[in-house]
Coordinates of N, CA, C and O in Angstrom, one line a residue:
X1 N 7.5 -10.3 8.8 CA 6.1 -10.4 8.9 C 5.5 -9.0 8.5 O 6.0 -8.0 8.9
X2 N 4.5 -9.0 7.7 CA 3.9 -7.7 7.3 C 2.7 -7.5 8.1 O 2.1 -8.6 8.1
X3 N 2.0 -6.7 8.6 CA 1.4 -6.7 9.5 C 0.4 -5.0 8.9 O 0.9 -3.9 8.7
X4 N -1.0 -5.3 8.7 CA -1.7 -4.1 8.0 C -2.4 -2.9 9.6 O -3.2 -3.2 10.5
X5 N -1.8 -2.1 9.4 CA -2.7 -1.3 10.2 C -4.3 -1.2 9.7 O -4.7 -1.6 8.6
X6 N -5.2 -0.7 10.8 CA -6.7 -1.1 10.6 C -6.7 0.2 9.8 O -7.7 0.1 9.1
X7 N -6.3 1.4 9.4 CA -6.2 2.2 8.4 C -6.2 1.8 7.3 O -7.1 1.8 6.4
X8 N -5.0 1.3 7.2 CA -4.5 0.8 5.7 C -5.3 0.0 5.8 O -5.8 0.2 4.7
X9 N -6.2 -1.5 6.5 CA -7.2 -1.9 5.7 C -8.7 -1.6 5.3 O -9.7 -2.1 5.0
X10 N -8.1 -0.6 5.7 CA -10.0 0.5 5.7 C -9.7 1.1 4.2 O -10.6 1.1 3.4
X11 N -8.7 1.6 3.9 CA -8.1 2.0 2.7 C -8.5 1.1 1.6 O -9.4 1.2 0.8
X12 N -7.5 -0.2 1.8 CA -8.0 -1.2 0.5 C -9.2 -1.6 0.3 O -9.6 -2.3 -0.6
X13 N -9.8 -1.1 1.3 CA -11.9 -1.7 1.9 C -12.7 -0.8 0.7 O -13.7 -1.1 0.0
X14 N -11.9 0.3 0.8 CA -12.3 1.7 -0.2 C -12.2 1.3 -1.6 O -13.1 1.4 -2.5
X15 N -10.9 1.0 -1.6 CA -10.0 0.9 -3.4 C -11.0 0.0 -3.8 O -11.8 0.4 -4.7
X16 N -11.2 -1.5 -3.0 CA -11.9 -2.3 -3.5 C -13.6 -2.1 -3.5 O -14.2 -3.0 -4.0
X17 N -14.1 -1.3 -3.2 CA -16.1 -1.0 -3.0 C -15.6 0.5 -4.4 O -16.6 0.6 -5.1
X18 N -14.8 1.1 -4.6 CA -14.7 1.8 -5.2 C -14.4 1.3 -6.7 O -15.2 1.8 -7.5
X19 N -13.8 0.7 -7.1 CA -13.6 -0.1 -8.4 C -14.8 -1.0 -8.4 O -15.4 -0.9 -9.5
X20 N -15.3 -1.9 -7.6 CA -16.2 -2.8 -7.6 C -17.9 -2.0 -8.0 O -19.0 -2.5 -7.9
X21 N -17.6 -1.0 -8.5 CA -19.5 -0.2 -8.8 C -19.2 -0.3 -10.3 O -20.0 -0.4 -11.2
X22 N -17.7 -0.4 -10.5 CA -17.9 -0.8 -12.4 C -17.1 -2.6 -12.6 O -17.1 -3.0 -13.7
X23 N -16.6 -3.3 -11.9 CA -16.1 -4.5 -11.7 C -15.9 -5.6 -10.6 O -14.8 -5.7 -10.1
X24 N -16.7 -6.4 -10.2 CA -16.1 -7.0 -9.3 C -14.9 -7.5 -9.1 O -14.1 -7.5 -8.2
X25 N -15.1 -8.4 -10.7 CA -13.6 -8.8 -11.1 C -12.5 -7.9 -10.7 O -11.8 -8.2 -9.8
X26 N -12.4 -6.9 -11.3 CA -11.6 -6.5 -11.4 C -10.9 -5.4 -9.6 O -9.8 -4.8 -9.4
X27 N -12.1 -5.8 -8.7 CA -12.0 -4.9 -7.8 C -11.6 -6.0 -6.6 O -11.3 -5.7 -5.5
X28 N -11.6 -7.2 -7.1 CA -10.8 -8.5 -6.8 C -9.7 -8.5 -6.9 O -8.9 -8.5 -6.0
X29 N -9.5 -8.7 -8.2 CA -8.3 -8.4 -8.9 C -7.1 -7.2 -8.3 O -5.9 -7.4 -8.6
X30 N -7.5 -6.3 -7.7 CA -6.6 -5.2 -7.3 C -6.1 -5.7 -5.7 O -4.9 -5.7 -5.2
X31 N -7.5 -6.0 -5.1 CA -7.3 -6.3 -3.4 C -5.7 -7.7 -3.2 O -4.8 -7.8 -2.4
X32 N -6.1 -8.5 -4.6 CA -5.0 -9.8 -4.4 C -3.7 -9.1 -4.9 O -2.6 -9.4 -4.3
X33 N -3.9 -8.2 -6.0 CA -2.4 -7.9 -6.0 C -1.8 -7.1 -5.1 O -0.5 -7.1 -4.9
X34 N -2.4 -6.6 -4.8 CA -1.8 -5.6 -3.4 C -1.6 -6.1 -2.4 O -0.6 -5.9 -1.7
X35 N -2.6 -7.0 -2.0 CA -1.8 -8.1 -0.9 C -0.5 -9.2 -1.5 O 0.4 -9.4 -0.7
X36 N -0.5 -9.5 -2.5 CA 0.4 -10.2 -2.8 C 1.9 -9.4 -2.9 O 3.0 -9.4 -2.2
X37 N 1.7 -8.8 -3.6 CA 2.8 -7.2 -3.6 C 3.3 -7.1 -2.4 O 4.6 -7.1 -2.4
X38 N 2.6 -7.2 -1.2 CA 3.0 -6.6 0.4 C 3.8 -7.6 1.3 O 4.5 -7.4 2.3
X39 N 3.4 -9.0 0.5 CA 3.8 -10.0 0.9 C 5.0 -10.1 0.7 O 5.8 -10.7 1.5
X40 N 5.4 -9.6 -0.4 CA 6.9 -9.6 -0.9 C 7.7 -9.0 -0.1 O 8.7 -9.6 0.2
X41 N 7.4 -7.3 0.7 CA 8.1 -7.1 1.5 C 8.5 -8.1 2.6 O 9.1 -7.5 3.5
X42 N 8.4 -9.3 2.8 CA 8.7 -10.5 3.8 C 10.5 -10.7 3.9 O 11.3 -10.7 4.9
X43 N 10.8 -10.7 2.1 CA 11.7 -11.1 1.6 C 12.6 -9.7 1.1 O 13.8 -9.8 1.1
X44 N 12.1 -8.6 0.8 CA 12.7 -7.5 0.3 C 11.5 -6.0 0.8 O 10.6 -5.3 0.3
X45 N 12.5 -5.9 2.2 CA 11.4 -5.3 2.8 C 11.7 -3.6 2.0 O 10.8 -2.8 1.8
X46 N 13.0 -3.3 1.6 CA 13.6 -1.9 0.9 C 13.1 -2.1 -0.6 O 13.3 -1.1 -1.4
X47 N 12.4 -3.1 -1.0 CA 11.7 -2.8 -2.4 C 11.3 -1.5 -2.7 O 11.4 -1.2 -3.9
X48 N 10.8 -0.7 -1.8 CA 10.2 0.0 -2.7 C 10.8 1.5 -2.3 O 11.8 1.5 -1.5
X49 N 10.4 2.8 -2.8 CA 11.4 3.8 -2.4 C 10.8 4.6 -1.5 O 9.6 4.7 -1.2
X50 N 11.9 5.2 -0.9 CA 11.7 6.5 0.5 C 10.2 7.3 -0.1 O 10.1 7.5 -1.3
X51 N 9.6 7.4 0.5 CA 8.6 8.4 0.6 C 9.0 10.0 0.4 O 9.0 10.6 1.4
X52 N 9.2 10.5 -0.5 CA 9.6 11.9 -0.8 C 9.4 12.5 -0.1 O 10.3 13.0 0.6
X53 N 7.4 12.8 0.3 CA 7.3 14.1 1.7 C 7.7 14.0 2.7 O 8.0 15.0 3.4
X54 N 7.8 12.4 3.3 CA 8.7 12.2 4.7 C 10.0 11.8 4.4 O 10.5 11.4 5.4
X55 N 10.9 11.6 3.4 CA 12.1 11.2 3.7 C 12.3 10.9 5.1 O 12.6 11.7 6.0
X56 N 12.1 9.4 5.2 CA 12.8 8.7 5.9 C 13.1 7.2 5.7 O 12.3 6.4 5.1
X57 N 14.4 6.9 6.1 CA 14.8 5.5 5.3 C 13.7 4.8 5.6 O 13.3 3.9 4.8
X58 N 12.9 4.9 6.9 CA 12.3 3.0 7.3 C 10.8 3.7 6.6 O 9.8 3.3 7.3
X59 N 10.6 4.4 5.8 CA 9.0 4.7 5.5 C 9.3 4.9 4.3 O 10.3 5.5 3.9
X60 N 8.3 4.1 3.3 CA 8.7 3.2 2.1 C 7.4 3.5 1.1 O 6.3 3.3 1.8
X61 N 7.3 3.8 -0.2 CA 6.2 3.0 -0.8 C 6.7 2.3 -2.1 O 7.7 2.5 -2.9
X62 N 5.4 1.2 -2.3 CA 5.4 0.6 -3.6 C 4.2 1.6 -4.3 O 3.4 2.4 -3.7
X63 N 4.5 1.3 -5.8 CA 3.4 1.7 -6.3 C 2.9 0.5 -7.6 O 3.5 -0.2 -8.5
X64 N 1.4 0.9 -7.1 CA 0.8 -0.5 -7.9 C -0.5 -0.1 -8.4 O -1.3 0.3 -7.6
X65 N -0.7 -0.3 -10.1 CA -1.8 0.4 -11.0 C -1.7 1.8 -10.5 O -0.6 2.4 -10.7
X66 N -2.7 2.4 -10.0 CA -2.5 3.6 -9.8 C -2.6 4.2 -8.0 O -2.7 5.4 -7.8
X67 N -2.6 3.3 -7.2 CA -1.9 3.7 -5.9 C -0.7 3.4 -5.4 O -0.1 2.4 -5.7
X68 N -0.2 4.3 -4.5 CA 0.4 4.3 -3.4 C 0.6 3.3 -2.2 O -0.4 3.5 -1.4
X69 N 1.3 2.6 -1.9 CA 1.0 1.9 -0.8 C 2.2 2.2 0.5 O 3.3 1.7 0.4
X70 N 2.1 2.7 1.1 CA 2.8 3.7 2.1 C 2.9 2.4 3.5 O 2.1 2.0 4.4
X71 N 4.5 2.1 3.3 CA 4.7 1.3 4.7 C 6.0 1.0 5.3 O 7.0 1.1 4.7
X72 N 6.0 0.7 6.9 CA 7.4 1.3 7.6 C 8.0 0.0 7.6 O 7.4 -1.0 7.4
X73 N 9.3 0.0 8.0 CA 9.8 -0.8 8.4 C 10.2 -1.1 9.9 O 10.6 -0.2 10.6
X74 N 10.2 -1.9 10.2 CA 10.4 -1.4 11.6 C 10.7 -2.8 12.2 O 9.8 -3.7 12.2
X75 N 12.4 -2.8 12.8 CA 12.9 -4.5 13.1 C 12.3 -4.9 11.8 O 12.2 -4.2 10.8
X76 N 12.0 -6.0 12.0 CA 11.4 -7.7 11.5 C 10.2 -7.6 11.2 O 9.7 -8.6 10.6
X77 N 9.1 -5.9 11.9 CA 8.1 -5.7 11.1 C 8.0 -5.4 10.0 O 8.9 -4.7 9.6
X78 N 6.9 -5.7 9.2 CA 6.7 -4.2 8.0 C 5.2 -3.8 7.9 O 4.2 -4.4 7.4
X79 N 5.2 -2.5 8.6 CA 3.8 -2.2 9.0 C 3.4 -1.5 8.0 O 4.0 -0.4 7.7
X80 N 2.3 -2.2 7.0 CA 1.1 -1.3 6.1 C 0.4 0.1 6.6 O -0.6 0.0 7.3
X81 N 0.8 1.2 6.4 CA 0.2 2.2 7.2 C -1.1 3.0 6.3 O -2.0 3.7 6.8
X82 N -1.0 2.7 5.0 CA -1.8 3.3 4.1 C -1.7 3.5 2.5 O -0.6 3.7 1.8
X83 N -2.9 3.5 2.2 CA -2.9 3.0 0.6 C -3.8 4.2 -0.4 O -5.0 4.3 -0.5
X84 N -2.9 5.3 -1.0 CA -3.4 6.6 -1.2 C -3.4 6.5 -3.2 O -2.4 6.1 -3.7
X85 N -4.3 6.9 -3.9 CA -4.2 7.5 -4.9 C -3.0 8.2 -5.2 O -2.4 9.0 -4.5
X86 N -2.8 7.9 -6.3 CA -1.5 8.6 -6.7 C -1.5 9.9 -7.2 O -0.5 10.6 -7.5
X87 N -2.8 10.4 -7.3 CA -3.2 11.6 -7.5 C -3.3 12.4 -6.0 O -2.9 13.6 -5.7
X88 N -3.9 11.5 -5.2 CA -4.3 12.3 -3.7 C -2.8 12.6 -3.4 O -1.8 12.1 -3.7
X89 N -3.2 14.2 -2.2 CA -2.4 14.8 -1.5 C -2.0 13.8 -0.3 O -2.8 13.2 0.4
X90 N -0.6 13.7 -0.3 CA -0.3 12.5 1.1 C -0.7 13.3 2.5 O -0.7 14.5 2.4
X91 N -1.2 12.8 3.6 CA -1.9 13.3 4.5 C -0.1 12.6 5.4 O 0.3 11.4 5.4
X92 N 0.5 14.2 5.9 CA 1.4 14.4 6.9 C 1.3 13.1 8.2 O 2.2 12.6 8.8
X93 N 0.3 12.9 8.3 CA -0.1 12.1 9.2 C -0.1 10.5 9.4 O -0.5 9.8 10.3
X94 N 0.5 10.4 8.4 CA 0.9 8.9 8.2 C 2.5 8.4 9.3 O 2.9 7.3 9.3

């Protein structure tokens, strides 16, 4: 089960009002693939790779267009913890 922290969907709240001032389409278009993307971890929760600045096996991201999608694994969960520009500095705090 994939399960979003209220961070991480305050995040995509962002990605999506932030693309959406030049596309709605397209600021649609990002929100569904990233949920669909997340959904995959159901099936292949190690899809994506270790997080470099935390190196740790159960903390994971995919990367999709041009973010980050930063999430743990944990049992039979897979918690969304946050969705960063691939430019932004990762905040330790994840």
């Amino acid at each position: 089960m994939v399960v979003w922290t209220d961070s991480a969907t305050s995040d995509l709240r962002a990605v999506h009002d932030y693309i959406a001032k030049d596309s709605l389409y397209y600021a649609k278009k990002v929100v569904n693939d990233v949920r669909e993307r997340m959904e995959q971890l159901d099936t292949f929760p190690k899809i994506g790779r270790i997080v470099p600045e935390i190196n740790q096996e159960n903390i994971r991201e995919i990367s999709i267009y041009s973010y980050r999608i930063i999430y743990e694994i944990n049992d039979q969960v897979i918690i969304v913890l946050a969705i960063v520009h691939q430019r932004q500095v990762l905040n330790n705090e994840i």
